[in-house]
Amino acid sequence: MKIQVVNSTRNVTLAEDAEVADTSAKRREGLLKRAGLAPGEGLWITPCESVHSFFMKFTIDVLYLDRKHRVKKIRPEMRPWRMSACLTAHSVLELPAGTIASSGTRRGDQLEIKNLD
């Protein structure tokens, strides 16, 4: 499934063509087999409250979301071989590094997730 993610608080698109990891197999694989994320790409992992970047080849931005898609926590520029968690999150949005800074996304922002399929 493909989605578009818009930060409606800041009126900016975070991902134009993101994938959804909503099964155990998709969540387990995540971004591990990828060489990078192009601008406009991303991965929405649901449900999820923690991620790791072990064996990844690139840096990512991470947004933790609640059930209503509000940003609970941000983790910009998460390099390979790191772990991160937000135990009150319902899902995680992984984006290309620099997306958080360029969009001005902050804790408390409201995101809108649109199904593209």
Coordinates of C-alpha atoms in Angstrom, one line a residue:
M1 CA 0.0 0.0 0.0
K2 CA 1.2 3.5 -0.9
I3 CA 0.4 6.6 1.1
Q4 CA 1.0 10.4 1.1
V5 CA 1.8 12.1 4.4
V6 CA 1.1 15.8 5.0
N7 CA 1.9 17.8 8.1
S8 CA -1.3 19.7 8.3
T9 CA 0.0 21.9 11.1
R10 CA 2.8 23.3 8.9
N11 CA 1.0 22.8 5.6
V12 CA 3.9 20.8 4.1
T13 CA 4.1 17.3 2.5
L14 CA 6.5 15.0 4.3
A15 CA 6.1 12.0 1.9
E16 CA 4.5 11.8 -1.5
D17 CA 5.1 8.1 -2.0
A18 CA 5.6 6.3 1.2
E19 CA 5.1 2.5 1.8
V20 CA 3.2 1.0 4.7
A21 CA 4.7 -1.8 6.9
D22 CA 1.6 -3.2 8.5
T23 CA 2.4 -6.9 8.7
S24 CA 5.0 -8.7 10.8
A25 CA 7.1 -9.5 7.7
K26 CA 7.1 -6.0 6.4
R27 CA 7.8 -4.5 9.8
R28 CA 10.7 -6.9 10.3
E29 CA 12.3 -6.0 6.9
G30 CA 11.7 -2.3 7.2
L31 CA 14.3 -0.4 5.2
L32 CA 17.1 -3.0 5.7
K33 CA 17.3 -4.0 2.0
R34 CA 17.3 -0.4 0.7
A35 CA 20.3 1.7 -0.2
G36 CA 18.5 4.9 0.7
L37 CA 15.3 6.9 0.7
A38 CA 14.8 9.4 -2.1
P39 CA 13.1 12.8 -1.3
G40 CA 9.4 12.2 -1.0
E41 CA 9.7 8.5 0.0
G42 CA 9.2 7.0 3.4
L43 CA 8.0 4.0 5.5
W44 CA 5.1 4.1 7.9
I45 CA 5.4 1.2 10.4
T46 CA 2.2 0.4 12.2
P47 CA 1.8 -0.6 14.9
C48 CA 5.3 0.3 16.3
E49 CA 6.8 2.0 19.3
S50 CA 10.5 1.4 18.7
V51 CA 13.0 1.1 15.8
H52 CA 16.6 0.3 15.2
S53 CA 19.0 1.0 12.4
F54 CA 21.3 -2.0 12.8
F55 CA 22.6 -3.1 9.4
M56 CA 21.2 0.0 7.6
K57 CA 23.3 1.8 5.1
F58 CA 22.0 5.3 5.5
T59 CA 20.7 7.9 8.0
I60 CA 17.0 8.5 8.5
D61 CA 14.6 10.9 10.2
V62 CA 12.1 9.2 12.6
L63 CA 8.7 10.5 13.7
Y64 CA 6.7 8.7 16.4
L65 CA 2.9 9.1 16.1
D66 CA -0.1 8.5 18.3
R67 CA -3.3 6.9 17.1
K68 CA -4.6 10.2 15.8
H69 CA -1.4 10.8 13.8
R70 CA 0.0 13.5 16.1
V71 CA 3.7 13.7 16.5
K72 CA 4.7 12.4 19.9
K73 CA 8.5 12.4 19.4
I74 CA 11.1 13.3 16.8
R75 CA 14.4 11.7 16.1
P76 CA 16.2 13.6 13.4
E77 CA 19.3 12.2 11.6
M78 CA 19.3 8.7 13.2
R79 CA 22.5 7.1 11.9
P80 CA 23.0 3.4 11.3
W81 CA 23.6 1.2 14.4
R82 CA 21.3 3.1 16.7
M83 CA 18.0 2.4 18.6
S84 CA 15.1 4.6 19.4
A85 CA 11.8 4.3 21.2
C86 CA 8.7 6.1 22.3
L87 CA 6.6 3.7 24.4
T88 CA 3.5 5.9 24.1
A89 CA 3.6 5.8 20.2
H90 CA 1.3 3.8 18.0
S91 CA 3.3 4.1 14.8
V92 CA 6.5 5.3 13.3
L93 CA 7.2 7.3 10.2
E94 CA 10.7 6.9 8.7
L95 CA 11.7 9.6 6.3
P96 CA 14.9 10.7 4.4
A97 CA 17.4 12.4 6.6
G98 CA 16.8 16.2 6.7
T99 CA 13.0 16.0 6.2
I100 CA 12.3 17.0 9.8
A101 CA 14.5 20.1 9.6
S102 CA 13.4 21.2 6.1
S103 CA 9.7 20.8 7.0
G104 CA 9.9 22.4 10.4
T105 CA 8.0 19.4 11.9
R106 CA 7.8 19.5 15.7
R107 CA 6.3 17.5 18.5
G108 CA 2.5 18.0 18.6
D109 CA 2.1 18.6 14.9
Q110 CA -0.9 16.9 13.3
L111 CA -0.2 14.6 10.3
E112 CA -2.7 13.5 7.7
I113 CA -2.2 10.1 6.0
K114 CA -3.8 9.6 2.7
N115 CA -4.1 6.2 1.0
L116 CA -2.9 6.4 -2.6
D117 CA -4.1 2.9 -3.7

